CSV table of C-alpha atoms and ligand atoms in Angstrom, one decimal:
chain,number,residue,atom,x,y,z
A,1,MET,CA,39.0,21.9,-64.7
A,2,ASP,CA,39.5,19.6,-61.7
A,3,LYS,CA,36.8,17.3,-62.2
A,4,SER,CA,38.2,14.5,-60.7
A,5,ARG,CA,37.3,16.1,-57.1
A,6,LEU,CA,33.9,16.9,-58.1
A,7,GLU,CA,33.9,13.1,-59.2
A,8,GLU,CA,35.3,12.0,-55.6
A,9,ILE,CA,33.0,14.0,-53.7
A,10,ARG,CA,30.1,12.4,-55.7
A,11,SER,CA,30.7,8.9,-55.5
A,12,ARG,CA,31.7,9.3,-51.6
A,13,PHE,CA,28.3,11.0,-51.0
A,14,GLN,CA,26.6,7.8,-53.2
A,15,GLU,CA,28.8,5.1,-50.9
A,16,GLU,CA,27.7,7.1,-47.8
A,17,MET,CA,24.2,7.2,-48.9
A,18,GLN,CA,23.7,3.2,-49.3
A,19,THR,CA,23.5,2.4,-45.8
A,20,GLU,CA,19.8,3.2,-43.4
A,21,LEU,CA,20.7,6.4,-42.0
A,22,ASP,CA,18.7,7.6,-39.4
A,23,SER,CA,17.4,11.5,-39.2
A,24,GLN,CA,20.7,12.2,-36.7
A,25,ALA,CA,23.0,10.2,-39.3
A,26,VAL,CA,21.2,12.4,-42.1
A,27,TYR,CA,21.9,15.6,-40.5
A,28,GLU,CA,25.3,14.8,-39.9
A,29,LEU,CA,26.2,13.9,-43.3
A,30,ARG,CA,24.0,17.2,-44.5
A,31,LYS,CA,26.2,18.9,-42.3
A,32,ARG,CA,29.5,17.3,-43.8
A,33,TYR,CA,28.7,18.3,-47.5
A,34,LEU,CA,26.5,21.1,-47.5
A,35,ASP,CA,28.2,22.9,-44.4
A,36,ARG,CA,28.5,26.6,-45.4
A,37,LYS,CA,32.2,27.0,-44.0
A,38,ALA,CA,33.1,23.3,-43.7
A,39,GLY,CA,30.9,21.2,-46.3
A,40,LEU,CA,32.9,19.4,-49.0
A,41,VAL,CA,30.6,20.7,-51.8
A,42,SER,CA,30.6,24.4,-50.8
A,43,GLY,CA,34.6,23.5,-50.5
A,44,LEU,CA,35.0,23.1,-53.7
A,45,MET,CA,33.0,26.7,-54.4
A,46,LYS,CA,36.4,27.8,-52.4
A,47,GLY,CA,38.4,26.3,-55.4
A,48,MET,CA,36.7,28.7,-58.3
A,49,ARG,CA,39.2,31.2,-57.4
A,50,ASP,CA,41.9,28.7,-59.0
A,51,ILE,CA,40.2,28.2,-62.0
A,52,PRO,CA,41.0,29.8,-65.2
A,53,ALA,CA,38.7,32.3,-66.1
A,54,ALA,CA,37.2,30.7,-69.2
A,55,GLU,CA,35.9,27.5,-67.6
A,56,ARG,CA,34.7,28.8,-64.0
A,57,ALA,CA,31.2,29.6,-65.5
A,58,GLU,CA,31.2,25.5,-66.4
A,59,TYR,CA,32.9,24.7,-63.4
A,60,GLY,CA,30.4,26.8,-61.1
A,61,GLU,CA,27.7,24.9,-62.7
A,62,SER,CA,29.0,21.3,-62.6
A,63,ILE,CA,29.4,22.5,-58.4
A,64,ASN,CA,25.8,23.4,-58.6
A,65,ARG,CA,24.6,20.3,-60.3
A,66,LEU,CA,26.5,18.2,-57.8
A,67,LYS,CA,24.9,20.1,-55.1
A,68,ASP,CA,21.4,19.9,-56.4
A,69,TRP,CA,21.9,16.3,-56.6
A,70,VAL,CA,23.3,15.8,-53.0
A,71,VAL,CA,20.4,18.1,-51.8
A,72,ASP,CA,17.6,16.0,-53.4
A,73,HIS,CA,19.4,12.6,-52.3
A,74,LEU,CA,19.6,14.0,-48.8
A,75,GLY,CA,16.0,14.9,-48.7
A,76,GLU,CA,14.8,11.6,-49.7
A,77,LEU,CA,16.9,9.9,-47.4
A,78,GLU,CA,15.7,12.2,-44.6
A,79,LYS,CA,12.0,11.3,-45.7
A,80,LYS,CA,12.9,7.5,-45.5
A,81,ALA,CA,14.5,7.8,-42.0
A,82,LYS,CA,11.3,9.8,-40.5
A,83,GLU,CA,8.9,7.2,-41.9
A,84,ARG,CA,11.3,4.3,-40.7
A,85,GLU,CA,11.2,5.8,-37.4
A,86,LEU,CA,7.5,6.6,-37.3
A,87,GLN,CA,6.9,3.4,-38.1
A,88,LYS,CA,9.3,1.9,-34.7
A,89,ARG,CA,7.1,4.4,-32.8
A,90,TYR,CA,3.9,2.8,-33.8
A,91,GLU,CA,4.9,-0.6,-33.1
A,92,GLN,CA,6.4,0.4,-29.8
A,93,GLU,CA,3.2,2.2,-28.6
A,94,LYS,CA,1.3,-0.3,-30.0
A,95,ILE,CA,-2.1,-0.2,-27.6
A,96,ASP,CA,-4.5,-3.4,-27.3
A,97,VAL,CA,-8.1,-1.8,-26.6
A,98,THR,CA,-9.0,-5.1,-25.8
A,99,LEU,CA,-6.8,-5.3,-22.8
A,100,PRO,CA,-8.8,-5.1,-19.5
A,101,GLY,CA,-8.6,-1.7,-17.8
A,102,LYS,CA,-7.2,-1.0,-14.8
A,103,LYS,CA,-9.2,-1.2,-11.5
A,104,ILE,CA,-10.2,1.6,-10.0
A,105,VAL,CA,-9.9,1.1,-6.1
A,106,ARG,CA,-12.7,2.8,-4.6
A,107,GLY,CA,-12.6,3.9,-1.1
A,108,ASN,CA,-15.7,3.3,1.4
A,109,LEU,CA,-17.1,5.1,4.1
A,110,HIS,CA,-15.9,3.8,8.1
A,111,PRO,CA,-18.9,0.8,9.0
A,112,THR,CA,-19.6,3.2,11.9
A,113,THR,CA,-20.1,6.0,9.5
A,114,LEU,CA,-22.4,3.9,7.4
A,115,VAL,CA,-24.4,2.9,10.5
A,116,ARG,CA,-24.6,6.2,11.8
A,117,ASN,CA,-26.1,7.2,8.6
A,118,GLU,CA,-28.3,5.0,7.9
A,119,MET,CA,-30.0,6.0,11.9
A,120,ILE,CA,-30.2,9.3,10.7
A,121,ARG,CA,-32.1,8.4,7.5
A,122,VAL,CA,-34.2,6.3,9.1
A,123,PHE,CA,-34.8,8.9,11.9
A,124,SER,CA,-35.3,11.9,9.7
A,125,GLY,CA,-38.0,10.0,7.9
A,126,MET,CA,-39.8,10.3,11.0
A,127,GLY,CA,-39.2,14.2,11.4
A,128,PHE,CA,-36.4,13.8,13.5
A,129,GLU,CA,-33.6,16.6,13.2
A,130,VAL,CA,-29.9,16.3,14.5
A,131,TYR,CA,-28.1,18.6,16.5
A,132,GLU,CA,-24.7,18.1,17.6
A,133,GLY,CA,-23.3,18.7,20.8
A,134,THR,CA,-19.9,18.9,22.1
A,135,GLU,CA,-17.7,16.5,23.3
A,136,ILE,CA,-16.2,18.7,26.2
A,137,GLU,CA,-19.1,19.3,28.9
A,138,THR,CA,-19.5,20.5,32.3
A,139,ASP,CA,-20.7,18.0,35.0
A,140,PHE,CA,-24.3,19.7,35.1
A,141,TYR,CA,-25.2,19.1,31.6
A,142,ASN,CA,-23.8,15.4,31.8
A,143,PHE,CA,-25.3,14.6,35.0
A,144,THR,CA,-26.5,16.7,37.3
A,145,ALA,CA,-29.3,18.2,34.6
A,146,LEU,CA,-30.1,14.7,34.1
A,147,ASN,CA,-30.9,13.7,37.5
A,148,THR,CA,-27.7,12.4,38.0
A,149,PRO,CA,-26.1,14.9,41.1
A,150,LYS,CA,-22.6,14.6,42.9
A,151,ASP,CA,-22.5,11.3,45.0
A,152,HIS,CA,-25.8,9.4,42.9
A,153,PRO,CA,-24.9,6.2,42.7
A,154,ALA,CA,-25.7,6.1,39.1
A,155,ARG,CA,-22.8,8.1,38.1
A,156,ASP,CA,-20.9,5.1,39.1
A,157,MET,CA,-22.2,3.5,36.2
A,158,GLN,CA,-19.9,5.4,33.7
A,159,ASP,CA,-16.3,5.9,34.4
A,160,THR,CA,-15.8,9.4,33.7
A,161,PHE,CA,-12.5,11.3,32.5
A,162,TYR,CA,-12.6,14.6,34.6
A,163,LEU,CA,-11.0,17.8,32.8
A,164,SER,CA,-11.4,19.6,36.2
A,165,ASP,CA,-14.2,19.4,38.9
A,166,GLU,CA,-16.4,21.4,36.3
A,167,PHE,CA,-15.6,20.1,33.0
A,168,LEU,CA,-15.4,16.4,31.5
A,169,LEU,CA,-15.2,14.4,28.7
A,170,ARG,CA,-18.9,13.5,28.0
A,171,THR,CA,-19.7,9.8,28.8
A,172,GLN,CA,-23.2,9.9,27.0
A,173,THR,CA,-25.1,11.8,24.4
A,174,SER,CA,-28.2,12.4,27.0
A,175,SER,CA,-26.4,15.9,27.4
A,176,GLY,CA,-27.6,16.9,24.4
A,177,GLN,CA,-31.3,16.7,25.8
A,178,ILE,CA,-30.8,19.1,27.9
A,179,HIS,CA,-29.0,21.9,25.4
A,180,VAL,CA,-32.2,21.5,23.3
A,181,MET,CA,-34.5,21.4,26.1
A,182,GLU,CA,-33.2,24.5,27.4
A,183,LYS,CA,-33.2,26.2,24.2
A,184,ARG,CA,-36.3,25.0,22.7
A,185,LYS,CA,-39.7,24.7,23.9
A,186,PRO,CA,-42.0,21.3,22.9
A,187,PRO,CA,-43.0,19.7,20.5
A,188,ILE,CA,-39.1,18.7,20.4
A,189,LYS,CA,-37.9,16.0,17.9
A,190,ILE,CA,-34.1,15.7,18.1
A,191,LEU,CA,-31.3,13.4,17.4
A,192,SER,CA,-28.1,13.6,18.8
A,193,PRO,CA,-24.6,11.6,17.4
A,194,GLY,CA,-21.4,12.0,18.8
A,195,LYS,CA,-18.5,10.4,20.7
A,196,VAL,CA,-18.8,9.7,23.9
A,197,PHE,CA,-15.9,9.0,26.5
A,198,ARG,CA,-15.6,6.3,29.5
A,199,SER,CA,-12.5,4.6,30.9
A,200,ASP,CA,-13.2,1.1,29.8
A,201,ASP,CA,-11.4,-1.3,27.8
A,202,ASP,CA,-12.0,-4.8,26.6
A,203,ALA,CA,-13.3,-6.6,23.7
A,204,THR,CA,-16.6,-5.0,23.5
A,205,HIS,CA,-15.9,-1.5,25.5
A,206,SER,CA,-13.6,1.2,24.0
A,207,PRO,CA,-12.3,4.3,26.0
A,208,MET,CA,-14.2,6.5,23.4
A,209,PHE,CA,-17.1,5.2,21.1
A,210,THR,CA,-20.2,7.0,19.1
A,211,GLN,CA,-24.1,7.1,20.8
A,212,MET,CA,-26.9,8.2,19.2
A,213,GLU,CA,-29.3,9.8,21.3
A,214,GLY,CA,-33.1,10.7,20.8
A,215,LEU,CA,-35.5,12.6,22.4
A,216,VAL,CA,-39.2,13.2,21.7
A,217,VAL,CA,-41.0,16.0,23.9
A,218,ASP,CA,-44.9,16.6,23.3
A,219,ARG,CA,-48.5,16.7,24.8
A,220,GLY,CA,-49.4,13.2,25.6
A,221,ILE,CA,-46.4,11.2,24.6
A,222,THR,CA,-46.4,7.7,26.4
A,223,LEU,CA,-43.9,5.0,26.5
A,224,CYS,CA,-46.1,3.3,23.8
A,225,ASP,CA,-45.2,6.0,21.4
A,226,LEU,CA,-41.5,4.7,22.4
A,227,GLN,CA,-42.2,1.4,21.3
A,228,GLY,CA,-44.1,2.0,18.0
A,229,MET,CA,-41.0,4.0,16.7
A,230,LEU,CA,-38.3,2.0,17.8
A,231,ASP,CA,-40.6,-1.1,16.1
A,232,GLN,CA,-40.3,1.1,12.9
A,233,PHE,CA,-36.7,1.5,13.4
A,234,VAL,CA,-35.6,-1.8,14.0
A,235,GLN,CA,-37.4,-3.1,11.3
A,236,LYS,CA,-35.8,-0.7,8.6
A,237,LEU,CA,-32.6,-1.3,10.0
A,238,PHE,CA,-32.5,-4.8,10.5
A,239,GLY,CA,-35.3,-6.3,7.9
A,240,ALA,CA,-39.1,-6.4,8.6
A,241,GLU,CA,-39.4,-9.3,10.6
A,242,THR,CA,-37.6,-7.6,13.2
A,243,LYS,CA,-39.6,-7.7,16.8
A,244,THR,CA,-38.8,-5.3,19.9
A,245,ARG,CA,-39.2,-6.2,23.6
A,246,LEU,CA,-38.6,-4.1,26.5
A,247,ARG,CA,-37.2,-5.1,30.0
A,248,PRO,CA,-37.3,-2.8,33.1
A,249,SER,CA,-34.1,-1.1,33.9
A,250,TYR,CA,-32.8,2.0,35.6
A,251,PHE,CA,-31.2,5.1,34.1
A,252,PRO,CA,-31.5,8.2,36.5
A,253,PHE,CA,-33.0,10.6,33.5
A,254,THR,CA,-36.1,8.4,32.4
A,255,GLU,CA,-39.3,6.8,34.5
A,256,PRO,CA,-40.0,4.2,33.8
A,257,SER,CA,-36.9,3.1,32.0
A,258,VAL,CA,-36.0,0.1,30.0
A,259,GLU,CA,-33.7,-1.9,28.0
A,260,VAL,CA,-34.5,-2.6,24.3
A,261,ASP,CA,-33.9,-6.5,22.7
A,262,VAL,CA,-34.2,-6.9,19.2
A,263,SER,CA,-35.5,-10.4,18.4
A,264,CYS,CA,-31.9,-12.3,16.4
A,265,PHE,CA,-31.7,-10.7,13.0
A,266,SER,CA,-29.6,-14.0,12.8
A,267,CYS,CA,-31.5,-16.6,13.7
A,268,GLY,CA,-35.0,-15.3,13.6
A,269,GLY,CA,-35.5,-16.0,17.4
A,270,THR,CA,-34.7,-19.3,17.4
A,271,GLY,CA,-31.4,-19.1,19.5
A,272,CYS,CA,-28.0,-19.0,17.8
A,273,LYS,CA,-24.2,-17.9,18.9
A,274,LEU,CA,-24.9,-14.0,17.9
A,275,CYS,CA,-27.7,-14.0,20.7
A,276,LYS,CA,-26.3,-16.7,22.7
A,277,GLY,CA,-29.2,-19.0,22.4
A,278,THR,CA,-32.0,-16.5,23.9
A,279,GLY,CA,-33.4,-15.0,20.7
A,280,TRP,CA,-32.9,-11.8,21.4
A,281,ILE,CA,-30.2,-9.0,21.3
A,282,GLU,CA,-30.0,-6.0,23.6
A,283,ILE,CA,-29.6,-2.7,21.5
A,284,LEU,CA,-30.3,0.0,23.6
A,285,GLY,CA,-31.4,1.8,26.7
A,286,ALA,CA,-34.7,4.0,26.7
A,287,GLY,CA,-37.6,5.2,29.0
A,288,VAL,CA,-39.9,8.0,29.7
A,289,VAL,CA,-38.0,11.2,30.4
A,290,ASN,CA,-38.1,11.5,33.9
A,291,ARG,CA,-40.2,14.4,35.3
A,292,LYS,CA,-37.0,16.3,37.1
A,293,VAL,CA,-35.5,16.3,34.0
A,294,LEU,CA,-38.2,18.5,32.0
A,295,GLU,CA,-38.5,20.8,35.3
A,296,ASN,CA,-34.7,21.0,35.2
A,297,CYS,CA,-35.1,22.5,31.5
A,298,GLY,CA,-38.2,25.0,32.5
A,299,ILE,CA,-40.6,22.5,30.8
A,300,CYS,CA,-43.8,22.2,32.6
A,301,SER,CA,-44.1,18.3,33.2
A,302,ASP,CA,-47.6,18.3,34.1
A,303,GLU,CA,-48.5,19.7,30.4
A,304,TYR,CA,-45.6,17.9,28.7
A,305,SER,CA,-44.2,14.3,28.8
A,306,GLY,CA,-41.4,12.5,26.6
A,307,PHE,CA,-39.4,9.7,25.7
A,308,ALA,CA,-36.0,9.2,25.3
A,309,PHE,CA,-33.2,6.2,24.1
A,310,GLY,CA,-29.7,5.9,23.4
A,311,ILE,CA,-27.9,3.6,21.1
A,312,GLY,CA,-24.5,2.7,20.9
A,313,ILE,CA,-23.4,2.7,17.4
A,314,GLU,CA,-20.2,0.8,17.4
A,315,ARG,CA,-22.6,-2.1,18.8
A,316,VAL,CA,-24.9,-1.9,16.2
A,317,ALA,CA,-22.4,-1.8,13.8
A,318,MET,CA,-20.5,-4.7,15.3
A,319,LEU,CA,-23.9,-6.7,15.4
A,320,LYS,CA,-24.7,-5.7,11.6
A,321,TYR,CA,-21.3,-6.6,10.6
A,322,GLY,CA,-20.7,-10.1,12.7
A,323,ILE,CA,-17.9,-8.2,14.7
A,324,ASN,CA,-16.7,-10.1,17.6
A,325,ASN,CA,-14.0,-7.1,18.8
A,326,ILE,CA,-14.6,-3.3,19.0
A,327,LYS,CA,-11.1,-2.5,18.3
A,328,LEU,CA,-11.7,-3.7,14.5
A,329,LEU,CA,-13.9,-0.4,14.3
A,330,PHE,CA,-10.9,1.7,15.7
A,331,GLU,CA,-7.6,0.7,14.2
A,332,SER,CA,-8.2,1.5,10.4
A,333,ASP,CA,-7.2,-1.8,9.1
A,334,LEU,CA,-7.9,-1.8,5.5
A,335,ARG,CA,-8.1,-5.3,4.9
A,336,VAL,CA,-10.6,-5.4,7.6
A,337,LEU,CA,-12.6,-2.2,6.3
A,338,LYS,CA,-12.6,-3.5,2.8
A,339,GLN,CA,-14.9,-6.3,3.7
A,340,LEU,CA,-17.1,-3.8,5.6
A,341,ARG,CA,-18.6,-1.9,2.8
A,342,GLY,CA,-22.5,-1.9,3.9
B,401,LIG,N1,-27.2,7.5,28.5
B,401,LIG,C1,-27.5,6.0,28.6
B,401,LIG,C2,-25.9,5.6,28.4
B,401,LIG,O1,-25.2,6.1,27.6
B,401,LIG,C3,-27.9,5.6,27.5
B,401,LIG,C4,-29.6,6.0,27.5
B,401,LIG,C5,-30.6,5.5,28.2
B,401,LIG,C6,-30.0,7.1,27.2
B,401,LIG,C7,-32.1,5.7,28.4
B,401,LIG,C8,-31.2,7.5,27.1
B,401,LIG,C9,-32.0,6.7,27.9
B,401,LIG,O2,-31.7,8.3,26.3
B,401,LIG,O3,-33.4,7.3,28.2
B,401,LIG,O4,-25.9,4.2,29.2
């Protein structure tokens, strides 16, 4: 019986299992010894034919013992390889839960939107509803119905983008007043925010900007109601100490017309750079709705009266955030916008 071949395989395996093997190497080792066709141990079985019949049983047993021995060792090697690999993974994938977390970058609303929302919030508290008109308007709604017929000199106050003889890009949200008064009868209390367009372009003017229109129509409305309500508004927006001042002005759709100043919220009225030393900052145009405008919308001007106002939203945002160039509000530069979170 050729026992030497068996011993040779055993000692070869013994040698090969000495080093630290990884799972792949163990897998290859298993193949080399136990593969059904080409394995070294399996190869011994094939030699059975040449063994004399009397010795075959013993020889077969020896091979089986060798096979069991190899199987046991391979199992052991595999277990150790897996443990080492798992350990290595634990070390590599170690997580330090005490490390500071990744900062989540939060977006924020645009300052113009923040100011617009804040205005709507304050006026909603006084019972105003929001009406949003369209940016393309007819000449009638933007001018004529607002007591500014063709050739009226007040048209020069607003450099208009005409789309045709009849259509234009609205120059003011005041057009919303007419739409609302045509559809509804008093009492009316609406806000109309939106984009307006004028051919104007410098540090404080942009060809597109946003306005907020306000309109109140009811019995017995006077200029005092306007000022009382604006006082409330500016105090909520700029602080409880803020005062208003009305200066006579002219708008075709209001009579009398006023320009409204607020006491400077930066210096409190003593005079500074923001208010150019005057203590006051102009923030909006307003007035008592011109009788002709009410009549144009079929509202009896003997029975009803109203007040209206128009505020430039970017202008308020510039004042509130201390911005001196309106372009910064249109350029979407994140370095700027991140500083204006409200
Ligand atoms: N529409 C005017 C403008 O854009 C602002 C304005 C002034 C609106 C007086 C009004 C108002 O409702 O009563 O310059």
